[in-house]
mmCIF file of C-alpha atoms and ligand atoms in Angstrom:
data_model
loop_
_atom_site.group_PDB
_atom_site.id
_atom_site.type_symbol
_atom_site.label_atom_id
_atom_site.label_comp_id
_atom_site.label_asym_id
_atom_site.label_seq_id
_atom_site.Cartn_x
_atom_site.Cartn_y
_atom_site.Cartn_z
ATOM 1 C CA MET A 108 111.410 40.356 79.898
ATOM 2 C CA PHE A 109 112.024 36.774 81.344
ATOM 3 C CA ILE A 110 112.991 36.987 85.072
ATOM 4 C CA ASP A 111 114.509 33.657 86.394
ATOM 5 C CA THR A 112 113.169 33.236 89.890
ATOM 6 C CA ARG A 113 114.596 30.010 90.734
ATOM 7 C CA ILE A 114 117.050 29.974 93.568
ATOM 8 C CA ASP A 115 120.527 29.954 92.546
ATOM 9 C CA VAL A 116 122.644 27.317 94.175
ATOM 10 C CA ALA A 117 125.977 27.958 92.781
ATOM 11 C CA ASP A 118 126.896 29.470 95.833
ATOM 12 C CA ALA A 119 125.848 26.694 97.964
ATOM 13 C CA ASP A 120 128.576 24.565 99.667
ATOM 14 C CA MET A 121 127.827 21.126 100.693
ATOM 15 C CA ALA A 122 126.154 21.515 104.221
ATOM 16 C CA GLU A 123 123.824 24.526 102.348
ATOM 17 C CA LEU A 124 122.729 22.436 99.569
ATOM 18 C CA GLU A 125 121.751 19.315 101.656
ATOM 19 C CA GLU A 126 119.285 21.829 103.734
ATOM 20 C CA LEU A 127 118.118 23.325 100.185
ATOM 21 C CA LEU A 128 117.386 20.168 98.868
ATOM 22 C CA ALA A 129 115.885 18.825 102.145
ATOM 23 C CA ALA A 130 113.298 21.817 101.929
ATOM 24 C CA HIS A 131 112.224 20.653 98.620
ATOM 25 C CA GLY A 132 111.736 16.927 99.663
ATOM 26 C CA ALA A 133 115.330 15.737 98.395
ATOM 27 C CA GLN A 134 117.582 13.428 100.502
ATOM 28 C CA ARG A 135 121.191 14.120 101.697
ATOM 29 C CA PHE A 136 122.856 11.870 98.936
ATOM 30 C CA HIS A 137 120.944 13.695 96.246
ATOM 31 C CA ALA A 138 123.165 17.080 97.341
ATOM 32 C CA ARG A 139 125.825 15.111 97.548
ATOM 33 C CA GLN A 140 125.128 13.972 93.681
ATOM 34 C CA LEU A 141 124.122 17.142 92.620
ATOM 35 C CA TYR A 142 127.415 18.578 94.036
ATOM 36 C CA GLN A 143 129.478 16.126 92.289
ATOM 37 C CA TRP A 144 127.841 16.921 89.100
ATOM 38 C CA VAL A 145 128.126 20.797 89.399
ATOM 39 C CA HIS A 146 131.438 20.933 90.899
ATOM 40 C CA ARG A 147 133.471 17.625 89.686
ATOM 41 C CA ARG A 148 132.175 17.236 86.448
ATOM 42 C CA GLY A 149 131.188 20.882 85.582
ATOM 43 C CA ILE A 150 127.338 19.950 84.624
ATOM 44 C CA THR A 151 124.872 22.471 85.710
ATOM 45 C CA ASP A 152 122.022 21.090 83.597
ATOM 46 C CA PHE A 153 119.517 19.087 85.722
ATOM 47 C CA GLU A 154 118.406 17.050 82.751
ATOM 48 C CA LEU A 155 122.062 15.585 82.177
ATOM 49 C CA MET A 156 122.298 14.462 85.791
ATOM 50 C CA THR A 157 121.289 10.986 84.854
ATOM 51 C CA ASP A 158 121.724 9.323 88.314
ATOM 52 C CA LEU A 159 119.111 11.503 89.841
ATOM 53 C CA GLY A 160 115.547 10.392 89.187
ATOM 54 C CA ARG A 161 113.358 11.812 86.097
ATOM 55 C CA ASP A 162 110.980 13.176 88.624
ATOM 56 C CA LEU A 163 113.395 14.606 90.803
ATOM 57 C CA ARG A 164 115.320 16.189 88.046
ATOM 58 C CA SER A 165 112.392 18.051 86.849
ATOM 59 C CA ARG A 166 111.299 19.280 90.292
ATOM 60 C CA LEU A 167 114.768 20.601 91.091
ATOM 61 C CA SER A 168 114.988 22.253 87.855
ATOM 62 C CA GLU A 169 111.735 24.053 88.524
ATOM 63 C CA VAL A 170 113.059 25.604 91.751
ATOM 64 C CA PHE A 171 117.083 25.724 91.308
ATOM 65 C CA GLN A 172 119.498 26.857 88.753
ATOM 66 C CA ILE A 173 123.118 26.999 88.996
ATOM 67 C CA SER A 174 124.688 30.119 87.455
ATOM 68 C CA THR A 175 128.077 30.022 85.837
ATOM 69 C CA PRO A 176 130.129 33.111 84.523
ATOM 70 C CA SER A 177 129.837 33.108 80.504
ATOM 71 C CA VAL A 178 133.149 33.398 78.441
ATOM 72 C CA THR A 179 132.842 36.701 76.749
ATOM 73 C CA ARG A 180 136.416 36.362 75.310
ATOM 74 C CA ARG A 181 139.131 34.158 75.095
ATOM 75 C CA GLU A 182 142.675 34.898 74.472
ATOM 76 C CA ARG A 183 145.759 32.513 73.907
ATOM 77 C CA SER A 184 149.171 33.864 74.453
ATOM 78 C CA SER A 185 152.072 32.576 72.205
ATOM 79 C CA ASP A 186 153.279 30.995 75.732
ATOM 80 C CA GLY A 187 150.095 29.176 76.065
ATOM 81 C CA THR A 188 148.640 31.530 78.959
ATOM 82 C CA THR A 189 144.905 31.862 78.170
ATOM 83 C CA LYS A 190 142.846 34.829 79.693
ATOM 84 C CA PHE A 191 139.267 34.596 79.773
ATOM 85 C CA LEU A 192 137.070 37.564 80.263
ATOM 86 C CA LEU A 193 134.008 36.434 81.943
ATOM 87 C CA GLU A 194 130.613 37.954 82.350
ATOM 88 C CA LEU A 195 128.673 37.874 85.828
ATOM 89 C CA ALA A 196 124.917 37.296 86.170
ATOM 90 C CA ASP A 197 124.710 41.277 86.595
ATOM 91 C CA GLY A 198 126.900 42.047 83.646
ATOM 92 C CA LYS A 199 130.097 42.883 85.700
ATOM 93 C CA LEU A 200 133.101 41.712 84.170
ATOM 94 C CA ILE A 201 136.208 39.739 85.448
ATOM 95 C CA GLU A 202 139.086 37.925 84.139
ATOM 96 C CA ALA A 203 140.634 34.496 85.109
ATOM 97 C CA VAL A 204 143.822 33.408 83.870
ATOM 98 C CA TYR A 205 145.096 29.851 82.764
ATOM 99 C CA ILE A 206 149.076 29.479 82.975
ATOM 100 C CA PRO A 207 150.256 26.233 81.704
ATOM 101 C CA ASP A 208 153.460 24.364 83.055
ATOM 102 C CA THR A 209 154.783 26.714 85.625
ATOM 103 C CA PRO A 210 155.780 23.815 86.533
ATOM 104 C CA SER A 211 152.082 22.952 87.083
ATOM 105 C CA ASN A 212 149.395 24.105 85.465
ATOM 106 C CA THR A 213 147.801 27.200 87.128
ATOM 107 C CA PHE A 214 144.532 28.847 87.573
ATOM 108 C CA CYS A 215 144.691 32.422 88.482
ATOM 109 C CA LEU A 216 141.482 33.712 89.834
ATOM 110 C CA SER A 217 139.877 36.895 90.654
ATOM 111 C CA THR A 218 138.203 37.298 93.944
ATOM 112 C CA GLN A 219 136.591 41.147 93.277
ATOM 113 C CA VAL A 220 135.597 43.237 90.447
ATOM 114 C CA GLY A 221 138.066 45.885 90.465
ATOM 115 C CA CYS A 222 140.007 46.278 93.689
ATOM 116 C CA ALA A 223 140.402 48.881 96.427
ATOM 117 C CA MET A 224 143.761 48.453 97.346
ATOM 118 C CA LYS A 225 145.264 51.244 94.737
ATOM 119 C CA CYS A 226 148.859 49.908 94.516
ATOM 120 C CA ALA A 227 150.764 52.382 92.535
ATOM 121 C CA PHE A 228 151.829 50.139 89.864
ATOM 122 C CA CYS A 229 148.712 48.009 89.186
ATOM 123 C CA LEU A 230 146.180 48.507 86.430
ATOM 124 C CA THR A 231 143.479 46.698 88.398
ATOM 125 C CA GLY A 232 143.947 49.325 91.313
ATOM 126 C CA LYS A 233 143.057 51.921 88.773
ATOM 127 C CA MET A 234 139.608 50.682 88.601
ATOM 128 C CA GLY A 235 138.938 50.951 91.951
ATOM 129 C CA ILE A 236 136.377 48.817 93.679
ATOM 130 C CA VAL A 237 133.053 47.482 91.922
ATOM 131 C CA ARG A 238 131.977 44.769 94.221
ATOM 132 C CA ASN A 239 133.123 41.800 95.808
ATOM 133 C CA LEU A 240 132.882 38.369 94.077
ATOM 134 C CA THR A 241 130.507 35.611 95.846
ATOM 135 C CA ALA A 242 132.053 32.258 96.633
ATOM 136 C CA GLY A 243 129.960 30.804 93.780
ATOM 137 C CA GLU A 244 131.536 33.207 91.498
ATOM 138 C CA ILE A 245 134.884 32.398 92.640
ATOM 139 C CA VAL A 246 134.324 28.713 92.242
ATOM 140 C CA GLY A 247 132.629 29.401 89.121
ATOM 141 C CA GLN A 248 135.878 30.558 87.555
ATOM 142 C CA VAL A 249 137.386 27.132 87.957
ATOM 143 C CA ARG A 250 134.365 25.513 86.633
ATOM 144 C CA VAL A 251 134.671 27.665 83.498
ATOM 145 C CA LEU A 252 138.345 26.965 83.056
ATOM 146 C CA GLY A 253 138.141 23.125 83.621
ATOM 147 C CA ARG A 254 135.413 23.168 81.286
ATOM 148 C CA GLU A 255 136.961 25.207 78.580
ATOM 149 C CA LEU A 256 140.149 23.716 78.687
ATOM 150 C CA ASP A 257 138.915 20.167 79.510
ATOM 151 C CA MET A 258 141.120 20.018 82.800
ATOM 152 C CA LEU A 259 138.168 19.143 85.567
ATOM 153 C CA ASP A 260 139.931 15.832 85.796
ATOM 154 C CA LYS A 261 143.440 17.035 85.674
ATOM 155 C CA ARG A 262 145.710 18.334 88.439
ATOM 156 C CA PHE A 263 145.888 22.214 88.635
ATOM 157 C CA ASN A 264 147.213 24.558 91.147
ATOM 158 C CA ILE A 265 145.010 27.776 91.982
ATOM 159 C CA VAL A 266 146.449 31.158 92.716
ATOM 160 C CA LEU A 267 144.305 34.202 93.802
ATOM 161 C CA MET A 268 146.231 36.479 91.825
ATOM 162 C CA GLY A 269 143.820 37.738 89.670
ATOM 163 C CA MET A 270 141.653 41.080 90.081
ATOM 164 C CA GLY A 271 140.826 41.960 93.765
ATOM 165 C CA GLU A 272 142.508 41.676 97.277
ATOM 166 C CA PRO A 273 141.304 38.210 98.575
ATOM 167 C CA LEU A 274 141.584 39.374 102.352
ATOM 168 C CA HIS A 275 139.168 42.287 101.498
ATOM 169 C CA ASN A 276 136.658 39.585 100.475
ATOM 170 C CA TYR A 277 137.337 37.098 103.299
ATOM 171 C CA ASP A 278 134.303 35.251 103.860
ATOM 172 C CA ALA A 279 133.340 34.435 100.189
ATOM 173 C CA THR A 280 137.292 33.809 99.444
ATOM 174 C CA MET A 281 137.417 31.396 102.390
ATOM 175 C CA LYS A 282 133.856 29.864 101.415
ATOM 176 C CA ALA A 283 135.181 29.183 98.013
ATOM 177 C CA LEU A 284 138.248 27.562 99.005
ATOM 178 C CA ARG A 285 136.272 25.025 101.141
ATOM 179 C CA MET A 286 133.902 24.025 98.389
ATOM 180 C CA ILE A 287 136.990 23.752 95.938
ATOM 181 C CA ALA A 288 138.534 21.226 98.669
ATOM 182 C CA ASP A 289 135.512 19.175 99.228
ATOM 183 C CA GLU A 290 135.831 15.781 98.591
ATOM 184 C CA HIS A 291 132.262 15.532 96.746
ATOM 185 C CA GLY A 292 133.721 18.230 94.484
ATOM 186 C CA LEU A 293 136.960 18.814 92.919
ATOM 187 C CA ALA A 294 139.188 18.201 96.165
ATOM 188 C CA VAL A 295 141.639 20.396 95.354
ATOM 189 C CA SER A 296 144.196 20.360 98.344
ATOM 190 C CA PRO A 297 144.746 23.789 100.025
ATOM 191 C CA ARG A 298 148.334 23.144 99.429
ATOM 192 C CA ARG A 299 147.588 23.497 95.853
ATOM 193 C CA VAL A 300 146.230 26.913 96.516
ATOM 194 C CA THR A 301 148.031 30.267 96.977
ATOM 195 C CA LEU A 302 146.435 33.353 98.382
ATOM 196 C CA SER A 303 148.260 36.645 97.685
ATOM 197 C CA THR A 304 147.624 39.704 99.565
ATOM 198 C CA VAL A 305 148.736 43.069 100.351
ATOM 199 C CA GLY A 306 148.443 42.155 104.126
ATOM 200 C CA VAL A 307 145.240 43.369 105.533
ATOM 201 C CA LEU A 308 145.984 42.521 108.847
ATOM 202 C CA PRO A 309 142.848 41.777 110.683
ATOM 203 C CA ALA A 310 142.203 39.310 108.077
ATOM 204 C CA LEU A 311 145.769 37.990 107.959
ATOM 205 C CA GLU A 312 145.487 37.201 111.670
ATOM 206 C CA ARG A 313 141.935 35.415 110.964
ATOM 207 C CA LEU A 314 143.414 33.408 108.144
ATOM 208 C CA ALA A 315 146.093 32.041 110.893
ATOM 209 C CA THR A 316 143.273 30.366 112.920
ATOM 210 C CA GLU A 317 141.555 28.554 109.428
ATOM 211 C CA PRO A 318 141.757 24.829 109.473
ATOM 212 C CA LEU A 319 142.007 25.045 105.925
ATOM 213 C CA MET A 320 145.003 26.893 104.951
ATOM 214 C CA PRO A 321 146.148 27.943 101.545
ATOM 215 C CA ASN A 322 149.862 28.680 101.081
ATOM 216 C CA LEU A 323 150.469 32.471 101.674
ATOM 217 C CA ALA A 324 152.109 35.076 99.368
ATOM 218 C CA ILE A 325 152.729 38.644 100.704
ATOM 219 C CA SER A 326 152.991 41.415 98.176
ATOM 220 C CA LEU A 327 155.645 43.236 99.962
ATOM 221 C CA HIS A 328 157.332 45.640 97.496
ATOM 222 C CA SER A 329 159.199 47.546 99.505
ATOM 223 C CA THR A 330 161.634 47.872 102.354
ATOM 224 C CA THR A 331 160.753 51.068 104.011
ATOM 225 C CA GLU A 332 157.374 52.467 105.816
ATOM 226 C CA ASP A 333 157.532 55.764 103.708
ATOM 227 C CA GLN A 334 158.316 54.044 100.371
ATOM 228 C CA ARG A 335 155.550 51.227 100.988
ATOM 229 C CA ASP A 336 153.086 53.809 102.136
ATOM 230 C CA MET A 337 153.506 55.296 98.453
ATOM 231 C CA LEU A 338 153.483 51.967 96.624
ATOM 232 C CA VAL A 339 150.985 50.064 98.570
ATOM 233 C CA PRO A 340 148.725 52.266 100.254
ATOM 234 C CA ILE A 341 147.169 50.254 102.816
ATOM 235 C CA ASN A 342 150.644 50.013 104.586
ATOM 236 C CA ARG A 343 149.524 53.553 106.181
ATOM 237 C CA LYS A 344 146.809 51.502 107.993
ATOM 238 C CA TYR A 345 148.892 48.295 108.304
ATOM 239 C CA GLY A 346 152.514 49.176 108.259
ATOM 240 C CA LEU A 347 155.480 47.003 107.308
ATOM 241 C CA LYS A 348 156.738 46.190 110.727
ATOM 242 C CA GLU A 349 153.554 45.046 111.800
ATOM 243 C CA LEU A 350 152.656 42.910 108.451
ATOM 244 C CA LEU A 351 156.268 41.163 109.364
ATOM 245 C CA ASP A 352 155.201 40.788 112.774
ATOM 246 C CA ALA A 353 152.141 39.028 111.842
ATOM 247 C CA CYS A 354 154.230 36.999 109.100
ATOM 248 C CA ARG A 355 156.561 35.778 112.152
ATOM 249 C CA ARG A 356 153.585 34.546 114.354
ATOM 250 C CA PHE A 357 151.925 32.873 111.309
ATOM 251 C CA PRO A 358 151.402 29.119 111.740
ATOM 252 C CA LEU A 359 153.223 27.392 108.977
ATOM 253 C CA LYS A 360 153.186 23.623 108.002
ATOM 254 C CA ARG A 361 156.603 21.696 108.271
ATOM 255 C CA ARG A 362 158.642 22.607 105.076
ATOM 256 C CA ASN A 363 156.188 25.493 104.279
ATOM 257 C CA ARG A 364 157.228 29.207 103.670
ATOM 258 C CA ILE A 365 155.617 32.095 103.193
ATOM 259 C CA THR A 366 156.435 33.686 99.683
ATOM 260 C CA PHE A 367 157.051 37.381 99.743
ATOM 261 C CA GLU A 368 156.122 38.820 96.301
ATOM 262 C CA TYR A 369 158.442 42.185 95.206
ATOM 263 C CA VAL A 370 157.537 43.984 92.207
ATOM 264 C CA MET A 371 160.954 45.699 90.799
ATOM 265 C CA LEU A 372 160.684 49.195 89.532
ATOM 266 C CA ALA A 373 163.722 50.833 88.107
ATOM 267 C CA GLY A 374 165.640 53.384 90.137
ATOM 268 C CA VAL A 375 162.624 53.041 92.756
ATOM 269 C CA ASN A 376 163.126 49.933 94.809
ATOM 270 C CA ASP A 377 165.527 48.000 92.922
ATOM 271 C CA THR A 378 168.747 48.874 94.440
ATOM 272 C CA PRO A 379 171.628 46.791 96.163
ATOM 273 C CA GLU A 380 170.415 48.606 99.461
ATOM 274 C CA ASP A 381 166.955 47.581 99.063
ATOM 275 C CA ALA A 382 168.191 44.151 98.540
ATOM 276 C CA ARG A 383 170.117 43.838 101.767
ATOM 277 C CA ARG A 384 167.302 45.748 103.673
ATOM 278 C CA LEU A 385 165.030 42.782 102.369
ATOM 279 C CA VAL A 386 167.555 40.313 103.735
ATOM 280 C CA LYS A 387 167.629 42.041 107.133
ATOM 281 C CA LEU A 388 163.738 42.586 107.093
ATOM 282 C CA LEU A 389 163.251 38.676 106.592
ATOM 283 C CA ASN A 390 165.593 37.424 108.927
ATOM 284 C CA GLY A 391 163.854 34.952 111.019
ATOM 285 C CA ILE A 392 160.906 34.279 108.961
ATOM 286 C CA LYS A 393 160.660 30.955 107.103
ATOM 287 C CA ALA A 394 160.785 32.925 103.676
ATOM 288 C CA LYS A 395 161.249 32.793 99.707
ATOM 289 C CA VAL A 396 161.132 35.511 97.583
ATOM 290 C CA ASN A 397 159.597 36.145 94.206
ATOM 291 C CA LEU A 398 160.939 38.797 92.348
ATOM 292 C CA LEU A 399 158.251 40.470 89.856
ATOM 293 C CA PRO A 400 159.893 42.623 87.152
ATOM 294 C CA LEU A 401 157.157 45.283 86.346
ATOM 295 C CA ASN A 402 154.748 44.475 83.608
ATOM 296 C CA GLU A 403 154.756 47.966 82.319
ATOM 297 C CA ALA A 404 151.375 49.320 80.919
ATOM 298 C CA ALA A 405 150.633 52.878 79.585
ATOM 299 C CA GLY A 406 149.180 54.894 82.849
ATOM 300 C CA ILE A 407 151.457 53.229 85.218
ATOM 301 C CA PRO A 408 154.427 55.591 86.122
ATOM 302 C CA PHE A 409 157.181 53.126 86.622
ATOM 303 C CA GLU A 410 159.449 51.136 84.578
ATOM 304 C CA ARG A 411 160.641 47.702 84.417
ATOM 305 C CA PRO A 412 164.441 47.394 85.660
ATOM 306 C CA SER A 413 167.305 45.711 83.096
ATOM 307 C CA ASP A 414 167.541 41.850 83.621
ATOM 308 C CA GLU A 415 171.077 42.791 84.755
ATOM 309 C CA ARG A 416 169.637 44.878 87.525
ATOM 310 C CA VAL A 417 167.415 42.323 88.422
ATOM 311 C CA ASN A 418 169.753 39.656 88.455
ATOM 312 C CA ARG A 419 172.121 41.691 90.772
ATOM 313 C CA PHE A 420 169.414 41.818 93.375
ATOM 314 C CA ALA A 421 168.346 38.307 93.125
ATOM 315 C CA GLN A 422 172.203 37.427 93.603
ATOM 316 C CA ILE A 423 172.201 39.595 96.876
ATOM 317 C CA LEU A 424 169.144 37.637 98.430
ATOM 318 C CA ALA A 425 170.979 34.164 97.262
ATOM 319 C CA ASP A 426 174.326 35.111 98.815
ATOM 320 C CA HIS A 427 172.361 35.688 102.001
ATOM 321 C CA HIS A 428 170.539 32.310 101.536
ATOM 322 C CA LEU A 429 167.269 33.341 100.492
ATOM 323 C CA THR A 430 165.339 30.960 98.243
ATOM 324 C CA VAL A 431 164.728 33.711 95.222
ATOM 325 C CA SER A 432 162.941 33.206 91.847
ATOM 326 C CA VAL A 433 162.289 35.781 89.263
ATOM 327 C CA ARG A 434 158.775 35.379 87.926
ATOM 328 C CA LYS A 435 158.773 35.035 84.088
ATOM 329 C CA SER A 436 156.113 37.289 82.895
ATOM 330 C CA ARG A 437 153.726 34.957 81.143
ATOM 331 C CA GLY A 438 151.028 36.325 78.790
ATOM 332 C CA ARG A 439 152.287 39.838 78.465
ATOM 333 C CA ASP A 440 151.191 39.588 74.698
ATOM 334 C CA ILE A 441 147.462 39.347 75.610
ATOM 335 C CA ARG A 442 147.908 41.693 78.832
ATOM 336 C CA ALA A 443 147.376 38.754 81.092
ATOM 337 C CA ALA A 444 150.349 39.354 83.089
ATOM 338 C CA CYS A 445 150.124 40.462 86.925
ATOM 339 C CA GLY A 446 148.615 43.607 87.128
ATOM 340 C CA GLN A 447 147.350 43.912 83.913
ATOM 341 C CA LEU A 448 143.803 42.877 84.543
ATOM 342 C CA ILE A 449 141.677 45.315 83.953
ATOM 343 C CA THR A 450 137.776 45.098 82.421
ATOM 344 C CA GLU A 451 136.105 48.192 82.943
ATOM 345 C CA SER A 452 136.141 51.823 83.741
ATOM 346 C CA SER A 453 133.472 53.894 85.357
ATOM 347 C CA ARG A 454 134.198 56.897 83.208
ATOM 348 C CA VAL A 455 134.164 55.360 79.599
ATOM 349 C CA GLN A 456 130.568 55.233 78.541
ATOM 350 C CA ALA A 457 130.670 54.762 74.621
ATOM 351 C CA PRO A 458 130.067 51.285 73.666
ATOM 352 C CA GLY A 459 132.965 51.426 71.451
ATOM 353 C CA GLN A 460 135.333 52.747 73.939
ATOM 354 C CA ARG A 461 134.193 50.480 76.295
ATOM 355 C CA LEU A 462 134.837 47.510 74.064
ATOM 356 C CA ALA A 463 138.047 48.743 73.435
ATOM 357 C CA MET A 464 138.949 49.094 76.993
ATOM 358 C CA MET A 465 137.714 45.584 77.837
ATOM 359 C CA MET A 466 140.128 44.366 74.939
ATOM 360 C CA GLY A 467 142.775 46.264 76.627
ATOM 361 C CA GLU A 468 143.481 48.636 73.315
ATOM 362 C CA SER A 469 143.465 51.730 75.808
ATOM 363 C CA PHE A 470 146.431 50.346 77.441
ATOM 364 C CA ALA A 471 148.092 48.708 74.779
ATOM 365 C CA ARG A 472 151.417 50.202 74.457
ATOM 366 C CA SER A 473 153.358 48.243 71.451
HETATM 367 N N1 SAH B 219 145.476 41.662 96.126
HETATM 368 C C1 SAH B 219 146.634 40.413 95.834
HETATM 369 C C2 SAH B 219 146.669 40.049 94.466
HETATM 370 C C3 SAH B 219 146.536 40.688 93.219
HETATM 371 S S1 SAH B 219 148.057 40.406 91.934
HETATM 372 C C4 SAH B 219 148.110 41.215 96.394
HETATM 373 O O1 SAH B 219 147.996 42.375 95.812
HETATM 374 O O2 SAH B 219 148.721 40.345 96.641
HETATM 375 C C5 SAH B 219 149.256 39.311 92.462
HETATM 376 C C6 SAH B 219 150.775 40.201 92.515
HETATM 377 O O3 SAH B 219 150.860 40.733 90.941
HETATM 378 C C7 SAH B 219 150.747 41.063 93.259
HETATM 379 O O4 SAH B 219 152.089 40.803 94.067
HETATM 380 C C8 SAH B 219 150.804 42.237 92.756
HETATM 381 O O5 SAH B 219 151.463 43.615 93.513
HETATM 382 C C9 SAH B 219 151.400 42.001 91.702
HETATM 383 N N2 SAH B 219 151.344 43.095 90.392
HETATM 384 C C10 SAH B 219 150.374 44.139 90.556
HETATM 385 N N3 SAH B 219 150.643 44.577 89.419
HETATM 386 C C11 SAH B 219 151.864 44.510 88.754
HETATM 387 C C12 SAH B 219 152.576 44.821 87.643
HETATM 388 N N4 SAH B 219 152.288 45.948 86.829
HETATM 389 N N5 SAH B 219 153.445 44.291 87.378
HETATM 390 C C13 SAH B 219 154.210 43.266 87.990
HETATM 391 N N6 SAH B 219 153.375 42.669 89.250
HETATM 392 C C14 SAH B 219 152.354 43.404 89.415
#
């Protein structure tokens, strides 16, 4: 078997790349050129990096490689949403999703293989955590989607709402955001990035001190401690009250607000009393609310409320001057919607079964 012993620089930020290249006799500006090829143009083959001298190219390609997740499957929904099943260097699978016109074009990225948070209504949570992604693997998803959709030179937003809990993989997530923001790369401003979290408090406090700050979305989902304990189990450790206090302290730029995501589960958290409690809880926070009517799936013991019920809930919030939106489910026909991302199960062994799982068949309802 061929074992590639070259150093993988997919994970290197600008400073690390400069150091690595210097150690192999190249100059600082060579690192900048390399970074541009990889991150701005999506080119990872040294031979194609024509502004580097021929000798340098061949030397670099002997020592370095730039790994990129490979596309195992690509599915396009009737609404244009496109889901990519990606294979990482160790064979693990993740998903990344392209969502067009929402109103901007959005890349939805994963931060972990699986997730440890075990939210009661989320399929990814059912997988458990397999491992963290590296910064290179998070940035690699942007490279893949950018190349596949021919969008590297277009404007897009990024949401960290794929598989995983970004604040449970803090360092890699923040490094990835810095790499994506680097002026020699795609220079995606953090204002175009939204980090969605259940509220891992120590990490949230740390995020509050970052120079490079993405928009914040909090997966609230419930208005009482007891109920949130059940729906979002990390609440038993970092409770609702503490979480909202941290949100109150969170430094926001002018005109910026925290988005509170609220998954709506029929008969569970969708009553007018829930809506009124939510209004009270968010008092004093610069907030907007995004209602997510449940994306149903086999194995998820909840139901999606009727549109009427969702609208009634939304109306109560709006009557109390909260900005509220109802998330249109995109890509439901290809199971690319929120909470529907799942790629593997440790219990599934037979290759046929495993493939069916990957394709979502085991979870298909219709
Ligand atoms: N771990 C992060 C990102 C996860 S996914 C977080 O929890 O915020 C992004 C959003 O989709 C979260 O608000 C999550 O709770 C929500 N979600 C999960 N499963 C869902 C489902 N079945 N239907 C609708 N939204 C869901």
